[in-house]
Structures are given as C-alpha cells and as structure tokens.
Coordinates of N, CA and C in Angstrom, one line a residue:
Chain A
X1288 N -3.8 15.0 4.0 CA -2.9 15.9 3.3 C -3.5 16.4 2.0
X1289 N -3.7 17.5 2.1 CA -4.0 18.5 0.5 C -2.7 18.5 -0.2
X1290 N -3.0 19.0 -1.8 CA -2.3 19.5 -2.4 C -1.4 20.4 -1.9
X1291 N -1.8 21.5 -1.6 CA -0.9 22.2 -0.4 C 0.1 22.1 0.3
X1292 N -0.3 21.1 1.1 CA 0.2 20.7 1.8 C 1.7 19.8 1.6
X1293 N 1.4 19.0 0.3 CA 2.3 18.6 -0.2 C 3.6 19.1 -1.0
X1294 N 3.0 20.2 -1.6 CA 3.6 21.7 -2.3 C 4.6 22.2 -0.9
X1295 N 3.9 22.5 0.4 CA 4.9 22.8 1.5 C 6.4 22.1 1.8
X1296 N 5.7 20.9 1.7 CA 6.3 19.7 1.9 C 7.7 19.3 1.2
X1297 N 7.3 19.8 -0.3 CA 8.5 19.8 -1.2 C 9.4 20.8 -1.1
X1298 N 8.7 22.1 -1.1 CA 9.4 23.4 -1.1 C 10.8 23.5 0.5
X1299 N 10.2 22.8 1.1 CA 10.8 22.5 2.4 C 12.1 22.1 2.1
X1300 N 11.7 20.9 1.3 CA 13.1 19.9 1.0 C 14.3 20.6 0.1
X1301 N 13.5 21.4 -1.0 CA 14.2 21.9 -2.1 C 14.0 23.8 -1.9
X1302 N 15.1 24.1 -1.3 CA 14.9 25.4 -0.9 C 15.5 26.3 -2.2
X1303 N 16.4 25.4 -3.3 CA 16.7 26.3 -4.5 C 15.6 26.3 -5.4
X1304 N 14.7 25.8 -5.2 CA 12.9 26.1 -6.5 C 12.0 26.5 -5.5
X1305 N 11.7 27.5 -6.9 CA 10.5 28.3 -6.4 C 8.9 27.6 -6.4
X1306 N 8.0 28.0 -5.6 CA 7.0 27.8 -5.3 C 6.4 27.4 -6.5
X1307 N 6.7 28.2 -7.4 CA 6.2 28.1 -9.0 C 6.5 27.1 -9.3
X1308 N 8.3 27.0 -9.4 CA 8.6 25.4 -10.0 C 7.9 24.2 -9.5
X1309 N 7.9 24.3 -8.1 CA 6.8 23.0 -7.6 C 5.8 22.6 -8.0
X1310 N 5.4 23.7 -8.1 CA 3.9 23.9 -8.4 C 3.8 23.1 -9.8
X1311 N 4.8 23.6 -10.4 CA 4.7 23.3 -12.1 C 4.9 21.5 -12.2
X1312 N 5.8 21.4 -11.5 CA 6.0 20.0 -11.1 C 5.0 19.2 -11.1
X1313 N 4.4 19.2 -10.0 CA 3.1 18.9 -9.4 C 2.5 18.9 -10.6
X1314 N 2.0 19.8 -11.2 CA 1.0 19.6 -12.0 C 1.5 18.5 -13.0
X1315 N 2.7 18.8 -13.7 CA 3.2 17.7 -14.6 C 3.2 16.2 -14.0
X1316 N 3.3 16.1 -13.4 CA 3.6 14.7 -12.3 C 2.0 14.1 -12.8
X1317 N 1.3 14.7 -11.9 CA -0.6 14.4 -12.0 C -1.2 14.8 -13.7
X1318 N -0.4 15.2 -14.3 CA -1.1 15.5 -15.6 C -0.8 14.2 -16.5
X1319 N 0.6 14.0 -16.1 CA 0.5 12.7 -17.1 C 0.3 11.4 -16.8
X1320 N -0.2 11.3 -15.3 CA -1.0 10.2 -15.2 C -2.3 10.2 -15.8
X1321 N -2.9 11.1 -15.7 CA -3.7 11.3 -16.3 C -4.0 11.2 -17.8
X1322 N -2.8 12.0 -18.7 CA -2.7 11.5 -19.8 C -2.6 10.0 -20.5
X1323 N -1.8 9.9 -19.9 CA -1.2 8.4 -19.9 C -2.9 7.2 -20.0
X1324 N -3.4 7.2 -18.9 CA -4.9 6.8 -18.6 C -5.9 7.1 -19.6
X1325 N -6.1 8.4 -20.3 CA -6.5 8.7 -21.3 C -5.9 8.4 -22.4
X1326 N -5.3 8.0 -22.8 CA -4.2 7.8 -23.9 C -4.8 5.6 -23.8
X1327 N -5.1 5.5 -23.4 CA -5.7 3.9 -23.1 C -4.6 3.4 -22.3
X1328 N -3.2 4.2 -22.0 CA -2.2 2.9 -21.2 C -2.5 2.8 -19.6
X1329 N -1.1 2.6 -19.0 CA -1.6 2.5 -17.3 C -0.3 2.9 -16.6
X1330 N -0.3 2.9 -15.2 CA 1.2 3.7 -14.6 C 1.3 2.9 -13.8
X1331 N 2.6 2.7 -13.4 CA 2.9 2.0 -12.6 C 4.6 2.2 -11.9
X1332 N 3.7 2.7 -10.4 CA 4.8 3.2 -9.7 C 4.7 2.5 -8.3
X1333 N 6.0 1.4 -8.6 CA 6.8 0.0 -8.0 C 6.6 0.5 -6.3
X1334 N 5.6 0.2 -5.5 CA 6.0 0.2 -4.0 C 5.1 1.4 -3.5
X1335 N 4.3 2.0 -4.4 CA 3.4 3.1 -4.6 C 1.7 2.4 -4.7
X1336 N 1.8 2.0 -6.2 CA 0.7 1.3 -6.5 C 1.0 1.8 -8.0
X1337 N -0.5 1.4 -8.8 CA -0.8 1.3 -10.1 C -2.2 1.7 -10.7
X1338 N -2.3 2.9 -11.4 CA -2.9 3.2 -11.6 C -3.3 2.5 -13.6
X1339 N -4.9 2.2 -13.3 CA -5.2 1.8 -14.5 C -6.8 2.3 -15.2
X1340 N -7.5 0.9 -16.1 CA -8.7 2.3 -16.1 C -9.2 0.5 -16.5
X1341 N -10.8 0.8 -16.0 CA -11.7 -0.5 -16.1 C -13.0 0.2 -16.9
X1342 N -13.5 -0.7 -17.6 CA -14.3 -0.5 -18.4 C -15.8 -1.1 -17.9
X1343 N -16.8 0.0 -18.0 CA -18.0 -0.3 -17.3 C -19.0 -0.9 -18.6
X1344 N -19.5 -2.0 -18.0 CA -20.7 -2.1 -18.9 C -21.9 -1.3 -19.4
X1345 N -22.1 -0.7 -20.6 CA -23.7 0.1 -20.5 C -24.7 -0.8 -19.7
X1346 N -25.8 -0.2 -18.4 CA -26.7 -0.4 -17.8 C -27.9 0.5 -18.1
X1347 N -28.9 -0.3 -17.4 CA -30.2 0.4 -17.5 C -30.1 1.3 -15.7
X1348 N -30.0 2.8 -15.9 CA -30.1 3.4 -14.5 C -31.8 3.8 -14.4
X1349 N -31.6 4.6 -13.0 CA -32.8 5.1 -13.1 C -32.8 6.9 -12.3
X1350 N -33.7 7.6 -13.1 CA -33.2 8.6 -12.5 C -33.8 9.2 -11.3
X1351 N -32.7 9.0 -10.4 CA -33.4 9.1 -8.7 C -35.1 9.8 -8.4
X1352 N -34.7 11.0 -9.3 CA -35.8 12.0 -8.8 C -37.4 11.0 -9.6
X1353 N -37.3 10.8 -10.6 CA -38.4 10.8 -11.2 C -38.9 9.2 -11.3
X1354 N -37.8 8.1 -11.0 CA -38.0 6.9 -11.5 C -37.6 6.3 -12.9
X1355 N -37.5 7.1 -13.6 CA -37.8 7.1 -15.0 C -36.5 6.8 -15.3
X1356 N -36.7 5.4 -16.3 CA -35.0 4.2 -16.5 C -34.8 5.4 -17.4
X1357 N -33.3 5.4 -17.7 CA -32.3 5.6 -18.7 C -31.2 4.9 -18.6
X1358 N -31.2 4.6 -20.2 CA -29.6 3.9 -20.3 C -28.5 4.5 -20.1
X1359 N -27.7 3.7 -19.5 CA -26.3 4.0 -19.1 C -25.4 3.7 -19.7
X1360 N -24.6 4.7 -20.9 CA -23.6 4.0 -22.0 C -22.6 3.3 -21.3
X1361 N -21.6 2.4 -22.0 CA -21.0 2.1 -21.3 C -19.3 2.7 -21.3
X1362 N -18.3 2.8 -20.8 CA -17.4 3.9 -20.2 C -16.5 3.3 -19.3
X1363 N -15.2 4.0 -19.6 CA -13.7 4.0 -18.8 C -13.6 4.9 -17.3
X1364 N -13.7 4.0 -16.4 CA -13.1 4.8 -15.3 C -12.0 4.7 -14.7
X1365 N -11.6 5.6 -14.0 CA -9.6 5.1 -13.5 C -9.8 4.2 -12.4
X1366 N -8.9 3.7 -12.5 CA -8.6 2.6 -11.3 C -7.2 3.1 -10.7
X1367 N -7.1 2.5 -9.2 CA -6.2 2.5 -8.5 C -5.9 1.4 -7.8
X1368 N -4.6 0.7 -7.9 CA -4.6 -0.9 -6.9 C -3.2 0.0 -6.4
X1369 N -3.6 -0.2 -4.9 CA -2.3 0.0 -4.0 C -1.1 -0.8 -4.1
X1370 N 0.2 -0.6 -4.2 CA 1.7 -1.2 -4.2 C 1.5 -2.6 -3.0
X1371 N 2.3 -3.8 -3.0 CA 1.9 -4.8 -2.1 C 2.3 -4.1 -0.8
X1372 N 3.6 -3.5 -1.2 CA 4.1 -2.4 0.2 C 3.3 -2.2 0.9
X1373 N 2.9 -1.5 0.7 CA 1.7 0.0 1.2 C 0.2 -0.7 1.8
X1374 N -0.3 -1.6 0.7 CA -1.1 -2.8 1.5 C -0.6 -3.9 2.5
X1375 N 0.2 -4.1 2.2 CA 1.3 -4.7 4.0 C 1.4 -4.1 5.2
X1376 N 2.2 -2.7 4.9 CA 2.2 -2.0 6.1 C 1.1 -1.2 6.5
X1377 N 0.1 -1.1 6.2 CA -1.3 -0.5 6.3 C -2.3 -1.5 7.7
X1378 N -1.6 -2.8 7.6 CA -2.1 -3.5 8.2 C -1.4 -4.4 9.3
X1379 N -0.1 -3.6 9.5 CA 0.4 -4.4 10.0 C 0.4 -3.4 11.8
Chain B
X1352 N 1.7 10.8 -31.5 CA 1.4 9.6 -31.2 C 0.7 9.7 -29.8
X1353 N -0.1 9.0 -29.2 CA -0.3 9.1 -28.0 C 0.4 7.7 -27.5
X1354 N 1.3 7.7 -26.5 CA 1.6 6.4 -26.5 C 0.7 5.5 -25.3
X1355 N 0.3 4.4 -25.6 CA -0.6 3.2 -24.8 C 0.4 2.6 -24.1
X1356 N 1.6 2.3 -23.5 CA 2.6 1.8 -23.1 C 2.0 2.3 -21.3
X1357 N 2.9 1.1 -20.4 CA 3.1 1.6 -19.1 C 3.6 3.2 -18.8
X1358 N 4.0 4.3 -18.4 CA 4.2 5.0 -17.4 C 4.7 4.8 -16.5
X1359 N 6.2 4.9 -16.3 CA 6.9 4.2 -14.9 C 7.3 5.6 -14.4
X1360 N 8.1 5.7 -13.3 CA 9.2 6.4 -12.7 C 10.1 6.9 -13.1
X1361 N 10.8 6.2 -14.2 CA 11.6 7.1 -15.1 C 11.6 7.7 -15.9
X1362 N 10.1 7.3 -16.5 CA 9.5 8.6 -18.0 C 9.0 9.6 -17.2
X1363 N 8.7 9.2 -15.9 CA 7.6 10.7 -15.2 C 9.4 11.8 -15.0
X1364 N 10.5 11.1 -14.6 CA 11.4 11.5 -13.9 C 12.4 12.4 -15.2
X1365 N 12.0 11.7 -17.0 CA 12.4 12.1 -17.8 C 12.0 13.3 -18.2
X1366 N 10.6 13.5 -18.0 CA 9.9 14.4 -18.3 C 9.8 15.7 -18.0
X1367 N 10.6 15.7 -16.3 CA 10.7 16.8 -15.1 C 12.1 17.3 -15.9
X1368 N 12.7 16.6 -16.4 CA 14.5 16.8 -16.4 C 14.2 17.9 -18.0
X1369 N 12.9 16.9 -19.1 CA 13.0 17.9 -20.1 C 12.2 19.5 -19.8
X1370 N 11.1 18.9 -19.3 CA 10.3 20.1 -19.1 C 10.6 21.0 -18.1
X1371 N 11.6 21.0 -17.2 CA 11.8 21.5 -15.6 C 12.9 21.7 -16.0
X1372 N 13.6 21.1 -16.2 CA 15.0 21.4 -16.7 C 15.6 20.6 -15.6
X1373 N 15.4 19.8 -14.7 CA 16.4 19.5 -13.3 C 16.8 18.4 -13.9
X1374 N 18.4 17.7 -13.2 CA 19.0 17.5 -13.4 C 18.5 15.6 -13.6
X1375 N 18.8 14.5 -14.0 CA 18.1 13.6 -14.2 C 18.2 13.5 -13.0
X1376 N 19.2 13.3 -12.0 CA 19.4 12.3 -10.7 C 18.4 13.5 -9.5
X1377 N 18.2 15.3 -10.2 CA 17.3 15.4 -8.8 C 15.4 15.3 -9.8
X1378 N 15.8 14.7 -11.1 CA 13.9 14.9 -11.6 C 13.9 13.5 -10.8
X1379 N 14.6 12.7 -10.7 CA 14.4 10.5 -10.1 C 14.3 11.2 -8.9
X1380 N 14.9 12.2 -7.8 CA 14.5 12.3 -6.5 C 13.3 12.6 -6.4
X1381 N 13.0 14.1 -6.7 CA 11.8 14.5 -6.9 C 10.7 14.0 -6.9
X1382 N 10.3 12.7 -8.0 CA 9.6 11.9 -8.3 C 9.5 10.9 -7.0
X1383 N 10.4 10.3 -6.5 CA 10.7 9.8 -5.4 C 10.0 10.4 -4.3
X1384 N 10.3 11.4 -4.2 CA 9.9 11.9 -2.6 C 8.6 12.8 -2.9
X1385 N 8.0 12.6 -4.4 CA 6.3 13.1 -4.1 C 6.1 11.7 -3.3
X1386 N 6.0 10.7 -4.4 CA 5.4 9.1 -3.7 C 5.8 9.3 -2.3
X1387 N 6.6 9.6 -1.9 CA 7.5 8.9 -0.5 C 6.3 9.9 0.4
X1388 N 5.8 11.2 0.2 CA 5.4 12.1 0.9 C 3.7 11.6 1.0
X1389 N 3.2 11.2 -0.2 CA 1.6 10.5 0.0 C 1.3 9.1 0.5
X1390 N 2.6 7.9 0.4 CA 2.4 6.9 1.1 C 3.1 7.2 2.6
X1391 N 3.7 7.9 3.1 CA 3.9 8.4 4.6 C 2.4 8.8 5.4
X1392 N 2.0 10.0 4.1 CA 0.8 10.4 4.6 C -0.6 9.1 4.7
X1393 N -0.7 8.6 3.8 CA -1.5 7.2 3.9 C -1.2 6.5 5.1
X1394 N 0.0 5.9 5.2 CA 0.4 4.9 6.3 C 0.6 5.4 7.5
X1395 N 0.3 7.1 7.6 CA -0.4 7.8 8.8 C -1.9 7.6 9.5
X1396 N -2.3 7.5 8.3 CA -3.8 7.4 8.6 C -4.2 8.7 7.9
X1397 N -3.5 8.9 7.2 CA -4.2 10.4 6.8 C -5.1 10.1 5.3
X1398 N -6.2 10.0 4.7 CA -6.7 10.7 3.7 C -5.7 11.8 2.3
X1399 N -5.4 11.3 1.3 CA -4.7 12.4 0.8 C -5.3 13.0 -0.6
X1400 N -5.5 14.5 -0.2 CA -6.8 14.8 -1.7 C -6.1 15.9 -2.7
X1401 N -5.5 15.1 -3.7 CA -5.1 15.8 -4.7 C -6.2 17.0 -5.7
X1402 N -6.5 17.9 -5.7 CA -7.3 18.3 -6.3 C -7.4 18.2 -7.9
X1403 N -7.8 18.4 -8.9 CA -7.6 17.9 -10.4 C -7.2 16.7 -10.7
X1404 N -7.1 15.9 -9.3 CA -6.6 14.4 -10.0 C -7.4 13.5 -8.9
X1405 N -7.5 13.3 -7.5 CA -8.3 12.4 -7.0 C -7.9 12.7 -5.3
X1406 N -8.5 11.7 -5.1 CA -8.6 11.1 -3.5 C -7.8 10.3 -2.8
X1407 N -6.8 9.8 -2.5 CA -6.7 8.3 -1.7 C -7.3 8.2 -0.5
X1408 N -8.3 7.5 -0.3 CA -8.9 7.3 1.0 C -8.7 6.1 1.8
X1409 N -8.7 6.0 3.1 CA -8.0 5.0 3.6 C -9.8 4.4 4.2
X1410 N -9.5 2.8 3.6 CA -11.5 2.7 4.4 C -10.7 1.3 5.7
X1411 N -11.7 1.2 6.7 CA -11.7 0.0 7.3 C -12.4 -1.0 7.3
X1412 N -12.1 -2.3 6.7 CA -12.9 -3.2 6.5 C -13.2 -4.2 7.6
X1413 N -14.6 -4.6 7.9 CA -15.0 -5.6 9.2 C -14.4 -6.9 8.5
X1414 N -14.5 -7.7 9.5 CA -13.9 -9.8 9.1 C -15.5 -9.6 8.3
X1415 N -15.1 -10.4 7.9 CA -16.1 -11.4 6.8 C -16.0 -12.5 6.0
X1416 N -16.7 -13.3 5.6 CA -16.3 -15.4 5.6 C -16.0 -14.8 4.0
X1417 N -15.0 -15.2 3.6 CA -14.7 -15.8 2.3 C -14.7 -17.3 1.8
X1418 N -14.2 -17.5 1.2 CA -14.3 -18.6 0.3 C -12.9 -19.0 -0.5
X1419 N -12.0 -20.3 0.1 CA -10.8 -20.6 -0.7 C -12.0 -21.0 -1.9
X1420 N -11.2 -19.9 -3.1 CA -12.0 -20.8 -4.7 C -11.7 -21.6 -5.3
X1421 N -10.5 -22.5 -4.8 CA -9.8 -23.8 -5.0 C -11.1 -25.0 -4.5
X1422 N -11.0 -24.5 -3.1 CA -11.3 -25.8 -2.2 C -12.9 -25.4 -2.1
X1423 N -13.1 -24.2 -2.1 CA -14.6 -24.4 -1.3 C -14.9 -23.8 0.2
X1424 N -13.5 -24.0 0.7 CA -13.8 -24.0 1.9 C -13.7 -22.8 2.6
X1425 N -14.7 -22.6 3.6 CA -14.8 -20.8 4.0 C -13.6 -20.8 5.2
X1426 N -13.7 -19.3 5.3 CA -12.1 -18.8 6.2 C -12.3 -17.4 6.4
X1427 N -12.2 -17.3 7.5 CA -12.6 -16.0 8.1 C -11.8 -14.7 7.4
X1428 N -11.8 -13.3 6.8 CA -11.1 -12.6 6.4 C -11.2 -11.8 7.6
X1429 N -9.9 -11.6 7.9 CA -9.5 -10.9 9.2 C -10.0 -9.1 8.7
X1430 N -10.9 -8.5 9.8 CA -10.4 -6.7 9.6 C -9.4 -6.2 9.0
X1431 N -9.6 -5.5 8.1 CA -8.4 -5.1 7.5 C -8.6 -3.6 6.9
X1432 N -7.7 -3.0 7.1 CA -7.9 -1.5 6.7 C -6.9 -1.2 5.0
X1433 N -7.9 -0.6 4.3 CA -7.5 -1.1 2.7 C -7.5 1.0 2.1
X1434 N -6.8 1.1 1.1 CA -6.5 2.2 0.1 C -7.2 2.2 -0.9
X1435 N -8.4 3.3 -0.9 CA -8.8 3.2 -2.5 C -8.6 4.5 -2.6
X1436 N -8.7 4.7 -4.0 CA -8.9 5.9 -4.8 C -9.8 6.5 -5.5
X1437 N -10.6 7.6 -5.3 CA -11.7 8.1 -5.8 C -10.9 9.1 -6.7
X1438 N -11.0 9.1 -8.3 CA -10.6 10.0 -9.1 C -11.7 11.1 -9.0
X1439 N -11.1 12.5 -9.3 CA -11.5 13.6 -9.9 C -13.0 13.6 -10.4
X1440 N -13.6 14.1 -10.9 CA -14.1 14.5 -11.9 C -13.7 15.2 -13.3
X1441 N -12.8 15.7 -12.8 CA -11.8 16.4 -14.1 C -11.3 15.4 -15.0
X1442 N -10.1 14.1 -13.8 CA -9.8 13.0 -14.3 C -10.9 12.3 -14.9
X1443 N -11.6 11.7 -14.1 CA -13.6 11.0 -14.8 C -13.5 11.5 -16.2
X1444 N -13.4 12.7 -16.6 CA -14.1 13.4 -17.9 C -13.1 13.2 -18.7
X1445 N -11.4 13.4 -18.1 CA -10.5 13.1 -20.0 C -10.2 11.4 -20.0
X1446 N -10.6 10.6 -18.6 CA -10.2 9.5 -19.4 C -11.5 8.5 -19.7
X1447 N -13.0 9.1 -19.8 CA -13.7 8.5 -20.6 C -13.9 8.1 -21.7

C-alpha cells in the first residue's frame, strides 16, 4: 500500500472531506512523528507500535569506490518496534 | 518549546481537531483508522510505503539456535516473519 492508496482509502470512509483535507491530514499525522523524533522525544501508538530514535556510534567507514577510511560521525536514526499486537498476529 | 515528551493518539488526534478543525471524537476516529488501514495492510502481507516518511516492510526470518541468557541453554527460534521500518531520507535528515 502507497500513500495513495491510503488517501483512497480514507476518502472512501469520509465522503464529507475533500481530497485536500486528507491529504492535509496525512501530512500532519506523518509530520509530527517526525517532529516529535526530531525534537529528541518518541511516539507511541498502543497496538500499532512505537516509534523512537537510536543513537549510532561514530565509526571508521570506508569509501566503497576508492578504499579510502573515513570517519563516520556519530548520529540519530529513527527506530520503529512493532505493537505486541501486530507482532502476534503476523505470526500466527 | 520543542516538546521531548511521548506522542500518543490523543495529541496526534488533538492536533487534527485544532489544525483540521474536525470534531475531537471524528480527529480520535480518523487517527484510528489511518493505524487501522496500515496494520490491515501489514497483516496482509502487504509492504506499506509512505513517501516523506518511510517504509514498513514485512521480512521473513529462517529458525535459528538462540540462547536462554539466563540459563545458557540453546533453543531453537522458530521461523518467524517480523515488521521493520526503513525511514525516509527526508525523515534520516530532520531527525539527525
């Protein structure tokens, strides 16, 4: 499922908002997770999962093409742990 | 302020009500039935790719011996098909 697709999906349900509103929705929904994550906190939506952000060590990389090490500062990336839900019925 | 606090369901749901204007009880549906619409799609087998925000990809994992860290003692981890999420690049870049 695309973004799209999900936009369809709503519009379907809610026939008094416009494509726009969805749309606008959508983006606010995904922006402030995002904020939120940026902002150093974390989200957490019960039966969904939880979104958080893990911190990478600076490493020595190397750069594919040439061989040649460079350091790798070190940096926040998002994390996602699936709801127990969702990893239950995934497997069942 | 930026606030560092959790992010739950009901500040995403607050947010729709101020900025959207919808009513609290349809910004809590709303909110409701995005989740309800990407874990359907997951627990289909589907892949779901948000653009400007990420991926949920569904991977399958083979058995392989673990280890109780208590005891020591190994124990087979059954096949199991797991949810990860690959963020954006867009996301990557504001929350470094």
């Amino acid at each position: 499922m695309i973004r799209s697709e999900l936009i369809k999906k709503l519009e379907a349900e809610n026939p008094e908002l416009t494509t726009e509103e969805v749309e606008k929705i959508l983006d606010l929904f995904f922006d402030q997770i995002i904020q939120r994550l940026a902002d150093g906190g974390r989200v957490e939506l019960r039966g969904f999962g939880a979104f958080s952000t893990r911190d990478r060590s600076p490493r020595k990389g190397r750069n594919p093409r040439t061989g040649a090490a460079v350091d790798v500062p070190s940096k926040r990336v998002p994390y996602f742990k699936p709801g127990k839900e969702v990893r239950e019925r995934l497997n069942k | 302020m930026a606030d560092t606090g959790t992010l739950t369901r009901a500040d995403l749901a607050e947010i729709l009500n101020r900025q959207i204007g919808l009513s609290r009880a349809d910004a809590a549906a709303m909110i409701e039935s995005i989740l309800d619409h990407m874990t359907t799609a997951v627990l289909d087998g589907e892949n779901v790719k948000i653009s400007g925000f990420g991926t949920f990809v569904l991977r399958d994992k083979g058995q392989r011996i673990g280890r109780n860290p208590k005891t020591g003692v190994e124990v087979p981890i059954t096949p199991r098909r797991v949810l990860t999420f690959r963020a954006s690049q867009g996301m990557r870049q504001k929350v470094k």
